[in-house]
Amino acid sequence: MTSTINYYFGSQILSLNTGIVLNNEMDDFSVPSSNTNFTSVPPPAPNNFISPSKRPMSSMTPTIVLKDGELKAVVGASGGVMIPAATIQVVLNHFALQLDPFSSVFAPRVYHKLIPNVVQYENWTTVSGDHIELPASTREELKQRGHVLQGLTSGGAISQFIVHNFGELTAVSDPRKGGLPAGF
């Protein structure tokens, strides 16, 4: 399960009753801006401005995959605006490309935030020393289609993936952050 708390340790407040770290979800609201130069970031969204009884929009994309009413997989990620792209790439890697669960999570990813009009591709080394990089042939194909590319040397989204197959669960934590699956 991935839970949004924003920043390291969210609001940095621990509930004494529950032991739960409280989130800093207020950061996901938009605020009016006097800046009119939105060439590198989208303008603030008025529908997401702070007001009473409102929840901020979020990139959270927890996904449950069913087939014929049976659980096939659960996937989620952390990483802000990159979460939806990472989540769908893991699902497509496994179900469309037939990669095993670990390879589905470990495969290099691409991200596009709309503004700026740049495709970011992974080109970095994980905390455990594994190098992740989009293949040169894929980068060349994207360039031929007119995309502007930028290597992403850190960051991206971190995925967690659980696959249910023939009564067995396989859990994978993204090696980009050095996590390990744990369950009981």
PDB file of C-alpha atoms in Angstrom:
ATOM      1  CA  MET A   1       0.000   0.000   0.000  1.00  0.00           C
ATOM      2  CA  THR A   2       1.237   3.456  -0.812  1.00  0.00           C
ATOM      3  CA  SER A   3      -0.094   6.280   1.325  1.00  0.00           C
ATOM      4  CA  THR A   4       0.410   9.950   0.581  1.00  0.00           C
ATOM      5  CA  ILE A   5       1.914  11.975   3.385  1.00  0.00           C
ATOM      6  CA  ASN A   6       3.980  14.355   1.191  1.00  0.00           C
ATOM      7  CA  TYR A   7       7.562  15.240   2.045  1.00  0.00           C
ATOM      8  CA  TYR A   8       9.620  13.158   4.410  1.00  0.00           C
ATOM      9  CA  PHE A   9       7.386  12.386   7.359  1.00  0.00           C
ATOM     10  CA  GLY A  10       4.503  14.494   6.028  1.00  0.00           C
ATOM     11  CA  SER A  11       3.562  17.316   8.370  1.00  0.00           C
ATOM     12  CA  GLN A  12       6.151  16.029  10.869  1.00  0.00           C
ATOM     13  CA  ILE A  13       3.341  15.517  13.376  1.00  0.00           C
ATOM     14  CA  LEU A  14       2.716  12.100  14.940  1.00  0.00           C
ATOM     15  CA  SER A  15      -0.729  11.306  16.318  1.00  0.00           C
ATOM     16  CA  LEU A  16      -0.189  10.230  19.919  1.00  0.00           C
ATOM     17  CA  ASN A  17      -3.436   8.222  19.836  1.00  0.00           C
ATOM     18  CA  THR A  18      -2.790   6.217  16.666  1.00  0.00           C
ATOM     19  CA  GLY A  19       0.957   6.420  16.049  1.00  0.00           C
ATOM     20  CA  ILE A  20       0.231   7.569  12.487  1.00  0.00           C
ATOM     21  CA  VAL A  21       2.331  10.292  10.844  1.00  0.00           C
ATOM     22  CA  LEU A  22      -0.068  12.998   9.626  1.00  0.00           C
ATOM     23  CA  ASN A  23       0.138  14.068   6.007  1.00  0.00           C
ATOM     24  CA  ASN A  24       0.973  17.422   4.482  1.00  0.00           C
ATOM     25  CA  GLU A  25      -1.661  17.145   1.778  1.00  0.00           C
ATOM     26  CA  MET A  26      -2.245  20.919   1.910  1.00  0.00           C
ATOM     27  CA  ASP A  27       0.787  21.135  -0.375  1.00  0.00           C
ATOM     28  CA  ASP A  28      -1.302  19.588  -3.182  1.00  0.00           C
ATOM     29  CA  PHE A  29      -3.660  22.569  -3.368  1.00  0.00           C
ATOM     30  CA  SER A  30      -3.076  25.231  -6.014  1.00  0.00           C
ATOM     31  CA  VAL A  31      -2.672  28.845  -4.993  1.00  0.00           C
ATOM     32  CA  PRO A  32      -3.226  31.926  -7.155  1.00  0.00           C
ATOM     33  CA  SER A  33      -0.019  33.215  -8.716  1.00  0.00           C
ATOM     34  CA  SER A  34       1.069  36.627  -9.932  1.00  0.00           C
ATOM     35  CA  ASN A  35       3.548  34.867 -12.239  1.00  0.00           C
ATOM     36  CA  THR A  36       2.237  34.852 -15.812  1.00  0.00           C
ATOM     37  CA  ASN A  37       5.207  32.974 -17.311  1.00  0.00           C
ATOM     38  CA  PHE A  38       4.027  29.358 -17.369  1.00  0.00           C
ATOM     39  CA  THR A  39       6.501  27.985 -19.916  1.00  0.00           C
ATOM     40  CA  SER A  40       7.998  25.447 -17.489  1.00  0.00           C
ATOM     41  CA  VAL A  41       5.071  24.651 -15.196  1.00  0.00           C
ATOM     42  CA  PRO A  42       1.303  24.594 -15.678  1.00  0.00           C
ATOM     43  CA  PRO A  43      -0.653  27.565 -14.313  1.00  0.00           C
ATOM     44  CA  PRO A  44      -2.452  27.102 -10.979  1.00  0.00           C
ATOM     45  CA  ALA A  45      -5.801  25.335 -11.378  1.00  0.00           C
ATOM     46  CA  PRO A  46      -8.681  27.443  -9.965  1.00  0.00           C
ATOM     47  CA  ASN A  47     -10.707  24.262  -9.287  1.00  0.00           C
ATOM     48  CA  ASN A  48      -7.906  23.207  -6.941  1.00  0.00           C
ATOM     49  CA  PHE A  49      -7.657  26.452  -4.943  1.00  0.00           C
ATOM     50  CA  ILE A  50      -7.965  26.124  -1.165  1.00  0.00           C
ATOM     51  CA  SER A  51     -11.473  26.490   0.229  1.00  0.00           C
ATOM     52  CA  PRO A  52     -13.411  25.043   3.190  1.00  0.00           C
ATOM     53  CA  SER A  53     -14.397  21.347   3.093  1.00  0.00           C
ATOM     54  CA  LYS A  54     -12.298  20.731  -0.009  1.00  0.00           C
ATOM     55  CA  ARG A  55      -9.718  18.034  -0.670  1.00  0.00           C
ATOM     56  CA  PRO A  56      -6.771  18.777  -2.948  1.00  0.00           C
ATOM     57  CA  MET A  57      -6.357  17.036  -6.284  1.00  0.00           C
ATOM     58  CA  SER A  58      -3.699  14.361  -6.131  1.00  0.00           C
ATOM     59  CA  SER A  59      -1.686  12.189  -8.500  1.00  0.00           C
ATOM     60  CA  MET A  60      -2.349   9.091  -6.386  1.00  0.00           C
ATOM     61  CA  THR A  61      -3.229   6.226  -8.700  1.00  0.00           C
ATOM     62  CA  PRO A  62      -3.809   3.095  -6.614  1.00  0.00           C
ATOM     63  CA  THR A  63      -4.785   0.416  -9.133  1.00  0.00           C
ATOM     64  CA  ILE A  64      -6.472  -2.958  -8.698  1.00  0.00           C
ATOM     65  CA  VAL A  65      -6.537  -5.247 -11.748  1.00  0.00           C
ATOM     66  CA  LEU A  66      -9.343  -7.822 -11.989  1.00  0.00           C
ATOM     67  CA  LYS A  67     -10.060 -10.463 -14.610  1.00  0.00           C
ATOM     68  CA  ASP A  68     -13.395 -12.279 -14.558  1.00  0.00           C
ATOM     69  CA  GLY A  69     -13.969 -10.881 -11.075  1.00  0.00           C
ATOM     70  CA  GLU A  70     -10.711 -12.360  -9.749  1.00  0.00           C
ATOM     71  CA  LEU A  71      -7.816 -10.333  -8.362  1.00  0.00           C
ATOM     72  CA  LYS A  72      -4.837 -10.280 -10.739  1.00  0.00           C
ATOM     73  CA  ALA A  73      -2.682  -7.443  -9.425  1.00  0.00           C
ATOM     74  CA  VAL A  74      -2.413  -4.396  -7.219  1.00  0.00           C
ATOM     75  CA  VAL A  75      -0.025  -1.540  -8.014  1.00  0.00           C
ATOM     76  CA  GLY A  76       0.696   1.863  -6.545  1.00  0.00           C
ATOM     77  CA  ALA A  77       3.519   4.377  -6.512  1.00  0.00           C
ATOM     78  CA  SER A  78       4.975   7.433  -4.866  1.00  0.00           C
ATOM     79  CA  GLY A  79       6.467  10.313  -6.816  1.00  0.00           C
ATOM     80  CA  GLY A  80       4.005  13.171  -7.286  1.00  0.00           C
ATOM     81  CA  VAL A  81       2.998  13.954 -10.869  1.00  0.00           C
ATOM     82  CA  MET A  82       4.998  10.956 -12.121  1.00  0.00           C
ATOM     83  CA  ILE A  83       2.789   8.420 -10.296  1.00  0.00           C
ATOM     84  CA  PRO A  84       0.198   7.835 -13.061  1.00  0.00           C
ATOM     85  CA  ALA A  85       2.859   7.235 -15.743  1.00  0.00           C
ATOM     86  CA  ALA A  86       4.817   4.819 -13.549  1.00  0.00           C
ATOM     87  CA  THR A  87       1.690   2.924 -12.531  1.00  0.00           C
ATOM     88  CA  ILE A  88       0.415   2.402 -16.073  1.00  0.00           C
ATOM     89  CA  GLN A  89       3.887   1.452 -17.334  1.00  0.00           C
ATOM     90  CA  VAL A  90       4.176  -1.284 -14.680  1.00  0.00           C
ATOM     91  CA  VAL A  91       0.702  -2.619 -15.581  1.00  0.00           C
ATOM     92  CA  LEU A  92       1.451  -2.560 -19.329  1.00  0.00           C
ATOM     93  CA  ASN A  93       4.868  -4.161 -18.830  1.00  0.00           C
ATOM     94  CA  HIS A  94       3.284  -7.097 -17.022  1.00  0.00           C
ATOM     95  CA  PHE A  95      -0.022  -7.598 -18.814  1.00  0.00           C
ATOM     96  CA  ALA A  96       0.739  -6.366 -22.358  1.00  0.00           C
ATOM     97  CA  LEU A  97       4.463  -7.111 -22.674  1.00  0.00           C
ATOM     98  CA  GLN A  98       4.265 -10.246 -20.487  1.00  0.00           C
ATOM     99  CA  LEU A  99       7.229  -9.264 -18.293  1.00  0.00           C
ATOM    100  CA  ASP A 100       7.588 -10.981 -14.920  1.00  0.00           C
ATOM    101  CA  PRO A 101       6.633  -8.840 -11.879  1.00  0.00           C
ATOM    102  CA  PHE A 102      10.195  -7.745 -11.042  1.00  0.00           C
ATOM    103  CA  SER A 103      11.062  -6.867 -14.654  1.00  0.00           C
ATOM    104  CA  SER A 104       7.756  -4.979 -14.943  1.00  0.00           C
ATOM    105  CA  VAL A 105       8.788  -2.707 -12.079  1.00  0.00           C
ATOM    106  CA  PHE A 106      12.508  -2.512 -12.927  1.00  0.00           C
ATOM    107  CA  ALA A 107      12.064  -1.590 -16.618  1.00  0.00           C
ATOM    108  CA  PRO A 108      13.121   1.966 -17.559  1.00  0.00           C
ATOM    109  CA  ARG A 109      10.302   4.503 -17.711  1.00  0.00           C
ATOM    110  CA  VAL A 110       9.421   7.674 -19.557  1.00  0.00           C
ATOM    111  CA  TYR A 111       7.518  10.647 -18.160  1.00  0.00           C
ATOM    112  CA  HIS A 112       5.808  13.614 -19.790  1.00  0.00           C
ATOM    113  CA  LYS A 113       4.266  16.424 -17.705  1.00  0.00           C
ATOM    114  CA  LEU A 114       2.732  18.269 -20.689  1.00  0.00           C
ATOM    115  CA  ILE A 115       4.463  21.505 -19.715  1.00  0.00           C
ATOM    116  CA  PRO A 116       7.265  21.775 -20.667  1.00  0.00           C
ATOM    117  CA  ASN A 117       6.893  19.722 -23.844  1.00  0.00           C
ATOM    118  CA  VAL A 118       9.740  17.354 -22.952  1.00  0.00           C
ATOM    119  CA  VAL A 119       9.853  13.576 -22.579  1.00  0.00           C
ATOM    120  CA  GLN A 120      11.969  12.650 -19.582  1.00  0.00           C
ATOM    121  CA  TYR A 121      13.579   9.225 -19.668  1.00  0.00           C
ATOM    122  CA  GLU A 122      15.312   7.369 -16.885  1.00  0.00           C
ATOM    123  CA  ASN A 123      19.097   7.295 -16.921  1.00  0.00           C
ATOM    124  CA  TRP A 124      20.323   6.737 -13.405  1.00  0.00           C
ATOM    125  CA  THR A 125      21.815   4.319 -10.911  1.00  0.00           C
ATOM    126  CA  THR A 126      19.745   2.985  -8.009  1.00  0.00           C
ATOM    127  CA  VAL A 127      20.845   3.020  -4.384  1.00  0.00           C
ATOM    128  CA  SER A 128      21.851  -0.649  -4.817  1.00  0.00           C
ATOM    129  CA  GLY A 129      24.069   0.158  -7.829  1.00  0.00           C
ATOM    130  CA  ASP A 130      21.783  -1.064 -10.649  1.00  0.00           C
ATOM    131  CA  HIS A 131      21.755   1.194 -13.699  1.00  0.00           C
ATOM    132  CA  ILE A 132      18.379   1.993 -15.297  1.00  0.00           C
ATOM    133  CA  GLU A 133      18.363   3.609 -18.716  1.00  0.00           C
ATOM    134  CA  LEU A 134      15.906   3.754 -21.576  1.00  0.00           C
ATOM    135  CA  PRO A 135      17.520   1.906 -24.533  1.00  0.00           C
ATOM    136  CA  ALA A 136      19.229   4.080 -27.162  1.00  0.00           C
ATOM    137  CA  SER A 137      17.006   2.578 -29.887  1.00  0.00           C
ATOM    138  CA  THR A 138      13.871   3.708 -28.032  1.00  0.00           C
ATOM    139  CA  ARG A 139      15.323   7.188 -27.487  1.00  0.00           C
ATOM    140  CA  GLU A 140      16.167   7.434 -31.189  1.00  0.00           C
ATOM    141  CA  GLU A 141      12.632   6.366 -32.161  1.00  0.00           C
ATOM    142  CA  LEU A 142      11.169   9.044 -29.866  1.00  0.00           C
ATOM    143  CA  LYS A 143      13.474  11.683 -31.419  1.00  0.00           C
ATOM    144  CA  GLN A 144      12.416  10.621 -34.922  1.00  0.00           C
ATOM    145  CA  ARG A 145       8.799  11.167 -33.854  1.00  0.00           C
ATOM    146  CA  GLY A 146       9.686  14.738 -32.913  1.00  0.00           C
ATOM    147  CA  HIS A 147       9.989  14.431 -29.141  1.00  0.00           C
ATOM    148  CA  VAL A 148      12.462  16.522 -27.161  1.00  0.00           C
ATOM    149  CA  LEU A 149      14.238  14.210 -24.710  1.00  0.00           C
ATOM    150  CA  GLN A 150      15.815  14.876 -21.349  1.00  0.00           C
ATOM    151  CA  GLY A 151      17.630  12.303 -19.222  1.00  0.00           C
ATOM    152  CA  LEU A 152      16.286  11.944 -15.700  1.00  0.00           C
ATOM    153  CA  THR A 153      19.297  11.270 -13.474  1.00  0.00           C
ATOM    154  CA  SER A 154      17.311  10.864 -10.269  1.00  0.00           C
ATOM    155  CA  GLY A 155      13.755  10.954  -9.067  1.00  0.00           C
ATOM    156  CA  GLY A 156      10.886   9.423 -10.961  1.00  0.00           C
ATOM    157  CA  ALA A 157       8.178   7.413  -9.287  1.00  0.00           C
ATOM    158  CA  ILE A 158       8.711   4.440  -6.986  1.00  0.00           C
ATOM    159  CA  SER A 159       6.317   1.529  -7.605  1.00  0.00           C
ATOM    160  CA  GLN A 160       5.027  -1.326  -5.489  1.00  0.00           C
ATOM    161  CA  PHE A 161       3.486  -4.268  -7.345  1.00  0.00           C
ATOM    162  CA  ILE A 162       1.647  -7.359  -6.136  1.00  0.00           C
ATOM    163  CA  VAL A 163       0.617 -10.052  -8.608  1.00  0.00           C
ATOM    164  CA  HIS A 164      -1.910 -12.794  -7.807  1.00  0.00           C
ATOM    165  CA  ASN A 165      -1.353 -15.860  -9.947  1.00  0.00           C
ATOM    166  CA  PHE A 166      -2.760 -19.354  -9.339  1.00  0.00           C
ATOM    167  CA  GLY A 167      -3.406 -18.665  -5.650  1.00  0.00           C
ATOM    168  CA  GLU A 168       0.067 -17.236  -4.985  1.00  0.00           C
ATOM    169  CA  LEU A 169       1.049 -13.630  -4.353  1.00  0.00           C
ATOM    170  CA  THR A 170       4.279 -12.154  -5.706  1.00  0.00           C
ATOM    171  CA  ALA A 171       5.266  -8.804  -4.199  1.00  0.00           C
ATOM    172  CA  VAL A 172       7.872  -6.487  -5.731  1.00  0.00           C
ATOM    173  CA  SER A 173       9.256  -3.272  -4.290  1.00  0.00           C
ATOM    174  CA  ASP A 174      10.932  -0.862  -6.648  1.00  0.00           C
ATOM    175  CA  PRO A 175      14.748  -1.143  -6.489  1.00  0.00           C
ATOM    176  CA  ARG A 176      15.018   2.550  -7.420  1.00  0.00           C
ATOM    177  CA  LYS A 177      14.651   3.398  -3.739  1.00  0.00           C
ATOM    178  CA  GLY A 178      16.162   0.280  -2.178  1.00  0.00           C
ATOM    179  CA  GLY A 179      12.916  -1.026  -0.674  1.00  0.00           C
ATOM    180  CA  LEU A 180      12.082  -4.656  -0.077  1.00  0.00           C
ATOM    181  CA  PRO A 181       8.665  -6.335  -0.069  1.00  0.00           C
ATOM    182  CA  ALA A 182       7.406  -7.412   3.340  1.00  0.00           C
ATOM    183  CA  GLY A 183       4.182  -9.093   4.305  1.00  0.00           C
ATOM    184  CA  PHE A 184       2.548 -11.100   7.028  1.00  0.00           C
TER     185      PHE A 184
END
